[in-house]
Amino acid sequence: MANEMSEIIQLNVPEEFENERLDIFITRMFDLIPSRSFASKLIENNKVKVDQKFQKSSFRLKKNQIIELNTSFLTEINPNPIGENIPLNILYEDAHLIVIHKPAGMVVHPGAGVHSGTLVNAILGYCGATLPSLGAPSRAGIVHRLDRDTSGVMVVAKSQLALTQLSKQFADHSQIRIYHAIVYGELNPKEGKIETWHGRDPKNRLKYSVQEMGVGKKAILNYATIKNICQNLISLVSCQLYTGRTHQIRVQMSSINHGIIGDALYAKTPQTIKANKELLALISKNAIRQMLHAVHLGFKHPLTGEHMGFDAPYPDDFQNILNLLQ
């Protein structure tokens, strides 16, 4: 521990990050770091070491080097968000809610070290009014979240009624959330249920992991193989969440040895992929974020009770990976 309010996180550089820039590695490995420019600021302010030495953002990494990140930036006080002129891909809108297709790379709400450029800033800028909240101004209007590098459909509340009613639906798991993921390997059985206990990784506060029975919170999802590709070395799968734990799909798919490609934090590259240098290079070059996409969201309208469903098409990078792996 660096002090009572911060922690030093250590990571080994995987083979696929050989010769990668330090700032890019830091951005890919930590969801709470919103951008490469923010990673560079941490490096410039001596929050990052490589083999116990401070380096520049442009420093090229070698396999198995030890990266140390000082997480003192997590203790920063979050400001009240302000509206910003950020384009939104709006799928539906009425007086109570707005459904959007969130792009990969966008943080949902302000947090430690993230004061602008979030979905909350964008919604505030678009609506031109204060959004309702359940206590935290930085999360105004937010009913549920997607990870920074997960794309797909989200709903945001514009009224207090919508926020309260939609939050209840997410709490009792009566909504429908379906994700598509591109994962390593061929799943056997091709469809099934994953039920684990979920909580913070005791060795790394920025990660989550499968816990012993009764520790943390129950995490449940159903998966089904859509198709096997690349001679069964890769699969496109559908995951339906019955609980909504942080990083849940990423953790659970990794726990059954079918990590999501591009997920530098959780997925372990199988030896079958490492042995195929051409395929490894293709994935490393094109999967620059976890290939996880929230493809469908269903819920009851908070005012009318009408069942509503929305779909978000694959973004270009997701579709491009599929095309390349056929």
PDB file of N, CA and C in Angstrom, residues 17 24-34 101-108 145-152 179-184 206-208 234-237 245-251 253-254 258-268 283-295 314-319 321-322 325:
ATOM      1  N   PHE A  17       1.348  -7.857 -25.784  1.00  0.00           N
ATOM      2  CA  PHE A  17       1.671  -6.441 -25.643  1.00  0.00           C
ATOM      3  C   PHE A  17       3.168  -6.168 -25.819  1.00  0.00           C
ATOM      4  N   ILE A  24      -0.630   3.201 -24.069  1.00  0.00           N
ATOM      5  CA  ILE A  24      -1.674   2.369 -24.667  1.00  0.00           C
ATOM      6  C   ILE A  24      -1.964   1.161 -23.776  1.00  0.00           C
ATOM      7  N   PHE A  25      -0.920   0.554 -23.255  1.00  0.00           N
ATOM      8  CA  PHE A  25      -1.081  -0.590 -22.353  1.00  0.00           C
ATOM      9  C   PHE A  25      -1.906  -0.212 -21.127  1.00  0.00           C
ATOM     10  N   ILE A  26      -1.598   0.910 -20.510  1.00  0.00           N
ATOM     11  CA  ILE A  26      -2.314   1.353 -19.316  1.00  0.00           C
ATOM     12  C   ILE A  26      -3.788   1.597 -19.636  1.00  0.00           C
ATOM     13  N   THR A  27      -4.060   2.211 -20.766  1.00  0.00           N
ATOM     14  CA  THR A  27      -5.444   2.486 -21.159  1.00  0.00           C
ATOM     15  C   THR A  27      -6.219   1.198 -21.390  1.00  0.00           C
ATOM     16  N   ARG A  28      -5.595   0.228 -22.063  1.00  0.00           N
ATOM     17  CA  ARG A  28      -6.273  -1.027 -22.370  1.00  0.00           C
ATOM     18  C   ARG A  28      -6.537  -1.856 -21.113  1.00  0.00           C
ATOM     19  N   MET A  29      -5.648  -1.794 -20.144  1.00  0.00           N
ATOM     20  CA  MET A  29      -5.724  -2.696 -19.002  1.00  0.00           C
ATOM     21  C   MET A  29      -6.629  -2.210 -17.880  1.00  0.00           C
ATOM     22  N   PHE A  30      -6.963  -0.926 -17.865  1.00  0.00           N
ATOM     23  CA  PHE A  30      -7.734  -0.395 -16.743  1.00  0.00           C
ATOM     24  C   PHE A  30      -8.960   0.354 -17.238  1.00  0.00           C
ATOM     25  N   ASP A  31     -10.138  -0.178 -16.945  1.00  0.00           N
ATOM     26  CA  ASP A  31     -11.388   0.450 -17.378  1.00  0.00           C
ATOM     27  C   ASP A  31     -11.575   1.838 -16.781  1.00  0.00           C
ATOM     28  N   LEU A  32     -11.030   2.074 -15.595  1.00  0.00           N
ATOM     29  CA  LEU A  32     -11.236   3.348 -14.921  1.00  0.00           C
ATOM     30  C   LEU A  32     -10.368   4.459 -15.492  1.00  0.00           C
ATOM     31  N   ILE A  33      -9.475   4.126 -16.405  1.00  0.00           N
ATOM     32  CA  ILE A  33      -8.681   5.151 -17.080  1.00  0.00           C
ATOM     33  C   ILE A  33      -9.379   5.461 -18.402  1.00  0.00           C
ATOM     34  N   PRO A  34      -9.945   6.657 -18.530  1.00  0.00           N
ATOM     35  CA  PRO A  34     -10.880   6.942 -19.616  1.00  0.00           C
ATOM     36  C   PRO A  34     -10.263   7.114 -20.992  1.00  0.00           C
ATOM     37  N   HIS A 101     -27.525   4.426 -28.335  1.00  0.00           N
ATOM     38  CA  HIS A 101     -26.517   3.432 -28.687  1.00  0.00           C
ATOM     39  C   HIS A 101     -25.170   4.007 -28.251  1.00  0.00           C
ATOM     40  N   LYS A 102     -24.662   3.524 -27.125  1.00  0.00           N
ATOM     41  CA  LYS A 102     -23.398   4.052 -26.589  1.00  0.00           C
ATOM     42  C   LYS A 102     -22.215   3.497 -27.377  1.00  0.00           C
ATOM     43  N   PRO A 103     -21.311   4.364 -27.806  1.00  0.00           N
ATOM     44  CA  PRO A 103     -20.130   3.862 -28.507  1.00  0.00           C
ATOM     45  C   PRO A 103     -19.085   3.326 -27.536  1.00  0.00           C
ATOM     46  N   ALA A 104     -18.266   2.411 -28.003  1.00  0.00           N
ATOM     47  CA  ALA A 104     -17.123   1.972 -27.207  1.00  0.00           C
ATOM     48  C   ALA A 104     -16.201   3.159 -26.970  1.00  0.00           C
ATOM     49  N   GLY A 105     -15.622   3.226 -25.786  1.00  0.00           N
ATOM     50  CA  GLY A 105     -14.707   4.305 -25.447  1.00  0.00           C
ATOM     51  C   GLY A 105     -15.333   5.406 -24.626  1.00  0.00           C
ATOM     52  N   MET A 106     -16.666   5.434 -24.543  1.00  0.00           N
ATOM     53  CA  MET A 106     -17.349   6.471 -23.758  1.00  0.00           C
ATOM     54  C   MET A 106     -17.629   5.965 -22.352  1.00  0.00           C
ATOM     55  N   VAL A 107     -17.165   6.722 -21.344  1.00  0.00           N
ATOM     56  CA  VAL A 107     -17.468   6.421 -19.954  1.00  0.00           C
ATOM     57  C   VAL A 107     -18.897   6.874 -19.675  1.00  0.00           C
ATOM     58  N   VAL A 108     -19.630   6.121 -18.861  1.00  0.00           N
ATOM     59  CA  VAL A 108     -21.048   6.421 -18.634  1.00  0.00           C
ATOM     60  C   VAL A 108     -21.241   7.664 -17.782  1.00  0.00           C
ATOM     61  N   ARG A 145     -25.371   0.668 -16.316  1.00  0.00           N
ATOM     62  CA  ARG A 145     -24.122   1.094 -16.941  1.00  0.00           C
ATOM     63  C   ARG A 145     -23.601   0.046 -17.924  1.00  0.00           C
ATOM     64  N   LEU A 146     -22.795   0.513 -18.842  1.00  0.00           N
ATOM     65  CA  LEU A 146     -21.969  -0.351 -19.670  1.00  0.00           C
ATOM     66  C   LEU A 146     -20.522   0.042 -19.414  1.00  0.00           C
ATOM     67  N   ASP A 147     -19.614  -0.928 -19.457  1.00  0.00           N
ATOM     68  CA  ASP A 147     -18.197  -0.620 -19.305  1.00  0.00           C
ATOM     69  C   ASP A 147     -17.760   0.370 -20.376  1.00  0.00           C
ATOM     70  N   ARG A 148     -16.708   1.092 -20.100  1.00  0.00           N
ATOM     71  CA  ARG A 148     -16.194   2.102 -21.044  1.00  0.00           C
ATOM     72  C   ARG A 148     -16.063   1.534 -22.451  1.00  0.00           C
ATOM     73  N   ASP A 149     -15.477   0.353 -22.596  1.00  0.00           N
ATOM     74  CA  ASP A 149     -15.197  -0.190 -23.916  1.00  0.00           C
ATOM     75  C   ASP A 149     -16.230  -1.214 -24.375  1.00  0.00           C
ATOM     76  N   THR A 150     -17.388  -1.232 -23.736  1.00  0.00           N
ATOM     77  CA  THR A 150     -18.508  -2.034 -24.218  1.00  0.00           C
ATOM     78  C   THR A 150     -19.482  -1.106 -24.938  1.00  0.00           C
ATOM     79  N   SER A 151     -19.866  -1.485 -26.131  1.00  0.00           N
ATOM     80  CA  SER A 151     -20.803  -0.685 -26.921  1.00  0.00           C
ATOM     81  C   SER A 151     -22.215  -1.225 -26.748  1.00  0.00           C
ATOM     82  N   GLY A 152     -23.212  -0.432 -27.183  1.00  0.00           N
ATOM     83  CA  GLY A 152     -24.552  -0.971 -27.239  1.00  0.00           C
ATOM     84  C   GLY A 152     -25.640  -0.120 -26.637  1.00  0.00           C
ATOM     85  N   TYR A 179     -26.435  -9.507 -24.720  1.00  0.00           N
ATOM     86  CA  TYR A 179     -25.156  -9.064 -25.254  1.00  0.00           C
ATOM     87  C   TYR A 179     -24.641 -10.110 -26.249  1.00  0.00           C
ATOM     88  N   HIS A 180     -23.884  -9.655 -27.230  1.00  0.00           N
ATOM     89  CA  HIS A 180     -23.137 -10.561 -28.091  1.00  0.00           C
ATOM     90  C   HIS A 180     -21.653 -10.347 -27.813  1.00  0.00           C
ATOM     91  N   ALA A 181     -20.926 -11.446 -27.780  1.00  0.00           N
ATOM     92  CA  ALA A 181     -19.496 -11.394 -27.488  1.00  0.00           C
ATOM     93  C   ALA A 181     -18.743 -12.318 -28.423  1.00  0.00           C
ATOM     94  N   ILE A 182     -17.563 -11.920 -28.814  1.00  0.00           N
ATOM     95  CA  ILE A 182     -16.666 -12.767 -29.597  1.00  0.00           C
ATOM     96  C   ILE A 182     -15.639 -13.320 -28.624  1.00  0.00           C
ATOM     97  N   VAL A 183     -15.630 -14.636 -28.444  1.00  0.00           N
ATOM     98  CA  VAL A 183     -14.825 -15.249 -27.392  1.00  0.00           C
ATOM     99  C   VAL A 183     -13.858 -16.272 -27.963  1.00  0.00           C
ATOM    100  N   TYR A 184     -12.863 -16.606 -27.159  1.00  0.00           N
ATOM    101  CA  TYR A 184     -11.910 -17.643 -27.539  1.00  0.00           C
ATOM    102  C   TYR A 184     -12.539 -19.031 -27.399  1.00  0.00           C
ATOM    103  N   LEU A 206      -9.112  -2.914  -8.862  1.00  0.00           N
ATOM    104  CA  LEU A 206      -9.686  -2.451 -10.111  1.00  0.00           C
ATOM    105  C   LEU A 206     -10.348  -3.580 -10.906  1.00  0.00           C
ATOM    106  N   LYS A 207     -10.236  -4.819 -10.394  1.00  0.00           N
ATOM    107  CA  LYS A 207     -10.802  -5.969 -11.080  1.00  0.00           C
ATOM    108  C   LYS A 207     -11.874  -6.633 -10.222  1.00  0.00           C
ATOM    109  N   TYR A 208     -12.632  -7.505 -10.866  1.00  0.00           N
ATOM    110  CA  TYR A 208     -13.603  -8.350 -10.176  1.00  0.00           C
ATOM    111  C   TYR A 208     -13.260  -9.801 -10.487  1.00  0.00           C
ATOM    112  N   ILE A 234     -12.595 -19.591 -32.464  1.00  0.00           N
ATOM    113  CA  ILE A 234     -13.309 -18.407 -31.980  1.00  0.00           C
ATOM    114  C   ILE A 234     -14.809 -18.693 -32.067  1.00  0.00           C
ATOM    115  N   SER A 235     -15.597 -18.102 -31.163  1.00  0.00           N
ATOM    116  CA  SER A 235     -17.051 -18.258 -31.206  1.00  0.00           C
ATOM    117  C   SER A 235     -17.734 -16.912 -31.003  1.00  0.00           C
ATOM    118  N   LEU A 236     -18.860 -16.755 -31.692  1.00  0.00           N
ATOM    119  CA  LEU A 236     -19.755 -15.635 -31.437  1.00  0.00           C
ATOM    120  C   LEU A 236     -20.864 -16.165 -30.538  1.00  0.00           C
ATOM    121  N   VAL A 237     -21.035 -15.571 -29.369  1.00  0.00           N
ATOM    122  CA  VAL A 237     -22.004 -16.078 -28.406  1.00  0.00           C
ATOM    123  C   VAL A 237     -22.973 -14.972 -27.983  1.00  0.00           C
ATOM    124  N   ARG A 245     -23.920  -7.458 -12.521  1.00  0.00           N
ATOM    125  CA  ARG A 245     -22.722  -7.163 -11.744  1.00  0.00           C
ATOM    126  C   ARG A 245     -21.659  -6.496 -12.615  1.00  0.00           C
ATOM    127  N   THR A 246     -20.831  -5.671 -12.002  1.00  0.00           N
ATOM    128  CA  THR A 246     -19.763  -4.987 -12.734  1.00  0.00           C
ATOM    129  C   THR A 246     -18.831  -5.997 -13.398  1.00  0.00           C
ATOM    130  N   HIS A 247     -18.620  -5.838 -14.695  1.00  0.00           N
ATOM    131  CA  HIS A 247     -17.738  -6.701 -15.483  1.00  0.00           C
ATOM    132  C   HIS A 247     -18.225  -8.153 -15.516  1.00  0.00           C
ATOM    133  N   GLN A 248     -19.516  -8.392 -15.243  1.00  0.00           N
ATOM    134  CA  GLN A 248     -19.993  -9.761 -15.043  1.00  0.00           C
ATOM    135  C   GLN A 248     -19.694 -10.694 -16.207  1.00  0.00           C
ATOM    136  N   ILE A 249     -20.083 -10.317 -17.424  1.00  0.00           N
ATOM    137  CA  ILE A 249     -19.887 -11.216 -18.559  1.00  0.00           C
ATOM    138  C   ILE A 249     -18.410 -11.477 -18.783  1.00  0.00           C
ATOM    139  N   ARG A 250     -17.611 -10.448 -18.667  1.00  0.00           N
ATOM    140  CA  ARG A 250     -16.169 -10.583 -18.884  1.00  0.00           C
ATOM    141  C   ARG A 250     -15.543 -11.541 -17.876  1.00  0.00           C
ATOM    142  N   VAL A 251     -15.950 -11.429 -16.623  1.00  0.00           N
ATOM    143  CA  VAL A 251     -15.416 -12.299 -15.573  1.00  0.00           C
ATOM    144  C   VAL A 251     -15.906 -13.733 -15.750  1.00  0.00           C
ATOM    145  N   MET A 253     -17.208 -15.343 -18.443  1.00  0.00           N
ATOM    146  CA  MET A 253     -16.710 -16.044 -19.625  1.00  0.00           C
ATOM    147  C   MET A 253     -15.250 -16.433 -19.453  1.00  0.00           C
ATOM    148  N   SER A 254     -14.466 -15.574 -18.816  1.00  0.00           N
ATOM    149  CA  SER A 254     -13.073 -15.930 -18.536  1.00  0.00           C
ATOM    150  C   SER A 254     -12.978 -17.087 -17.552  1.00  0.00           C
ATOM    151  N   HIS A 258     -13.222 -19.063 -21.693  1.00  0.00           N
ATOM    152  CA  HIS A 258     -13.658 -18.542 -22.990  1.00  0.00           C
ATOM    153  C   HIS A 258     -13.722 -17.022 -22.896  1.00  0.00           C
ATOM    154  N   GLY A 259     -12.578 -16.432 -22.590  1.00  0.00           N
ATOM    155  CA  GLY A 259     -12.503 -14.991 -22.448  1.00  0.00           C
ATOM    156  C   GLY A 259     -12.841 -14.262 -23.734  1.00  0.00           C
ATOM    157  N   ILE A 260     -13.279 -13.014 -23.595  1.00  0.00           N
ATOM    158  CA  ILE A 260     -13.664 -12.197 -24.735  1.00  0.00           C
ATOM    159  C   ILE A 260     -12.409 -11.654 -25.412  1.00  0.00           C
ATOM    160  N   ILE A 261     -12.321 -11.799 -26.722  1.00  0.00           N
ATOM    161  CA  ILE A 261     -11.120 -11.318 -27.404  1.00  0.00           C
ATOM    162  C   ILE A 261     -11.039  -9.802 -27.268  1.00  0.00           C
ATOM    163  N   GLY A 262      -9.831  -9.306 -27.118  1.00  0.00           N
ATOM    164  CA  GLY A 262      -9.613  -7.883 -26.921  1.00  0.00           C
ATOM    165  C   GLY A 262      -9.719  -7.444 -25.475  1.00  0.00           C
ATOM    166  N   ASP A 263     -10.129  -8.344 -24.575  1.00  0.00           N
ATOM    167  CA  ASP A 263     -10.271  -7.990 -23.158  1.00  0.00           C
ATOM    168  C   ASP A 263      -8.932  -8.192 -22.463  1.00  0.00           C
ATOM    169  N   ALA A 264      -8.142  -7.136 -22.442  1.00  0.00           N
ATOM    170  CA  ALA A 264      -6.794  -7.232 -21.883  1.00  0.00           C
ATOM    171  C   ALA A 264      -6.805  -7.469 -20.387  1.00  0.00           C
ATOM    172  N   LEU A 265      -7.882  -7.091 -19.708  1.00  0.00           N
ATOM    173  CA  LEU A 265      -7.923  -7.193 -18.255  1.00  0.00           C
ATOM    174  C   LEU A 265      -8.250  -8.599 -17.768  1.00  0.00           C
ATOM    175  N   TYR A 266      -9.121  -9.302 -18.461  1.00  0.00           N
ATOM    176  CA  TYR A 266      -9.600 -10.591 -17.959  1.00  0.00           C
ATOM    177  C   TYR A 266      -9.261 -11.798 -18.826  1.00  0.00           C
ATOM    178  N   ALA A 267      -9.261 -11.636 -20.135  1.00  0.00           N
ATOM    179  CA  ALA A 267      -9.121 -12.791 -21.019  1.00  0.00           C
ATOM    180  C   ALA A 267      -7.668 -13.251 -21.128  1.00  0.00           C
ATOM    181  N   LYS A 268      -7.464 -14.551 -21.016  1.00  0.00           N
ATOM    182  CA  LYS A 268      -6.149 -15.147 -21.237  1.00  0.00           C
ATOM    183  C   LYS A 268      -6.121 -15.743 -22.640  1.00  0.00           C
ATOM    184  N   ILE A 283      -5.842 -10.518 -34.360  1.00  0.00           N
ATOM    185  CA  ILE A 283      -6.632 -10.148 -33.184  1.00  0.00           C
ATOM    186  C   ILE A 283      -5.997  -8.961 -32.470  1.00  0.00           C
ATOM    187  N   SER A 284      -4.690  -9.013 -32.293  1.00  0.00           N
ATOM    188  CA  SER A 284      -3.993  -7.941 -31.578  1.00  0.00           C
ATOM    189  C   SER A 284      -4.140  -6.597 -32.295  1.00  0.00           C
ATOM    190  N   LYS A 285      -4.141  -6.631 -33.620  1.00  0.00           N
ATOM    191  CA  LYS A 285      -4.223  -5.395 -34.400  1.00  0.00           C
ATOM    192  C   LYS A 285      -5.634  -4.822 -34.429  1.00  0.00           C
ATOM    193  N   ASN A 286      -6.649  -5.696 -34.468  1.00  0.00           N
ATOM    194  CA  ASN A 286      -8.010  -5.231 -34.712  1.00  0.00           C
ATOM    195  C   ASN A 286      -8.922  -5.242 -33.493  1.00  0.00           C
ATOM    196  N   ALA A 287      -8.644  -6.078 -32.504  1.00  0.00           N
ATOM    197  CA  ALA A 287      -9.471  -6.117 -31.297  1.00  0.00           C
ATOM    198  C   ALA A 287      -8.844  -5.213 -30.248  1.00  0.00           C
ATOM    199  N   ILE A 288      -9.035  -3.905 -30.414  1.00  0.00           N
ATOM    200  CA  ILE A 288      -8.382  -2.956 -29.516  1.00  0.00           C
ATOM    201  C   ILE A 288      -9.262  -2.606 -28.317  1.00  0.00           C
ATOM    202  N   ARG A 289     -10.342  -3.334 -28.160  1.00  0.00           N
ATOM    203  CA  ARG A 289     -11.175  -3.250 -26.954  1.00  0.00           C
ATOM    204  C   ARG A 289     -11.886  -4.588 -26.842  1.00  0.00           C
ATOM    205  N   GLN A 290     -12.508  -4.861 -25.680  1.00  0.00           N
ATOM    206  CA  GLN A 290     -13.214  -6.128 -25.563  1.00  0.00           C
ATOM    207  C   GLN A 290     -14.379  -6.163 -26.545  1.00  0.00           C
ATOM    208  N   MET A 291     -14.486  -7.267 -27.281  1.00  0.00           N
ATOM    209  CA  MET A 291     -15.529  -7.407 -28.300  1.00  0.00           C
ATOM    210  C   MET A 291     -16.825  -7.860 -27.632  1.00  0.00           C
ATOM    211  N   LEU A 292     -17.430  -6.915 -26.914  1.00  0.00           N
ATOM    212  CA  LEU A 292     -18.670  -7.142 -26.181  1.00  0.00           C
ATOM    213  C   LEU A 292     -19.637  -6.023 -26.537  1.00  0.00           C
ATOM    214  N   HIS A 293     -20.844  -6.414 -26.957  1.00  0.00           N
ATOM    215  CA  HIS A 293     -21.809  -5.438 -27.467  1.00  0.00           C
ATOM    216  C   HIS A 293     -23.191  -5.723 -26.893  1.00  0.00           C
ATOM    217  N   ALA A 294     -23.802  -4.706 -26.276  1.00  0.00           N
ATOM    218  CA  ALA A 294     -25.165  -4.826 -25.755  1.00  0.00           C
ATOM    219  C   ALA A 294     -26.138  -4.689 -26.910  1.00  0.00           C
ATOM    220  N   VAL A 295     -26.613  -5.812 -27.418  1.00  0.00           N
ATOM    221  CA  VAL A 295     -27.371  -5.815 -28.668  1.00  0.00           C
ATOM    222  C   VAL A 295     -28.859  -5.575 -28.459  1.00  0.00           C
ATOM    223  N   TYR A 314     -24.384  -3.994 -34.712  1.00  0.00           N
ATOM    224  CA  TYR A 314     -22.958  -4.077 -34.414  1.00  0.00           C
ATOM    225  C   TYR A 314     -22.241  -2.817 -34.887  1.00  0.00           C
ATOM    226  N   PRO A 315     -21.360  -2.254 -34.055  1.00  0.00           N
ATOM    227  CA  PRO A 315     -20.518  -1.157 -34.530  1.00  0.00           C
ATOM    228  C   PRO A 315     -19.481  -1.661 -35.529  1.00  0.00           C
ATOM    229  N   ASP A 316     -18.857  -0.756 -36.221  1.00  0.00           N
ATOM    230  CA  ASP A 316     -17.946  -1.130 -37.315  1.00  0.00           C
ATOM    231  C   ASP A 316     -16.815  -2.032 -36.858  1.00  0.00           C
ATOM    232  N   ASP A 317     -16.215  -1.731 -35.679  1.00  0.00           N
ATOM    233  CA  ASP A 317     -15.059  -2.539 -35.263  1.00  0.00           C
ATOM    234  C   ASP A 317     -15.471  -3.967 -34.940  1.00  0.00           C
ATOM    235  N   PHE A 318     -16.647  -4.146 -34.350  1.00  0.00           N
ATOM    236  CA  PHE A 318     -17.158  -5.480 -34.019  1.00  0.00           C
ATOM    237  C   PHE A 318     -17.433  -6.274 -35.293  1.00  0.00           C
ATOM    238  N   GLN A 319     -18.119  -5.647 -36.243  1.00  0.00           N
ATOM    239  CA  GLN A 319     -18.439  -6.316 -37.508  1.00  0.00           C
ATOM    240  C   GLN A 319     -17.172  -6.613 -38.299  1.00  0.00           C
ATOM    241  N   ILE A 321     -14.168  -7.319 -37.144  1.00  0.00           N
ATOM    242  CA  ILE A 321     -13.516  -8.502 -36.579  1.00  0.00           C
ATOM    243  C   ILE A 321     -14.204  -9.770 -37.067  1.00  0.00           C
ATOM    244  N   LEU A 322     -15.525  -9.782 -37.049  1.00  0.00           N
ATOM    245  CA  LEU A 322     -16.261 -10.954 -37.523  1.00  0.00           C
ATOM    246  C   LEU A 322     -15.931 -11.252 -38.986  1.00  0.00           C
ATOM    247  N   LEU A 325     -12.485 -12.807 -39.356  1.00  0.00           N
ATOM    248  CA  LEU A 325     -12.307 -14.134 -38.781  1.00  0.00           C
ATOM    249  C   LEU A 325     -13.101 -15.226 -39.505  1.00  0.00           C
TER     250      LEU A 325
END
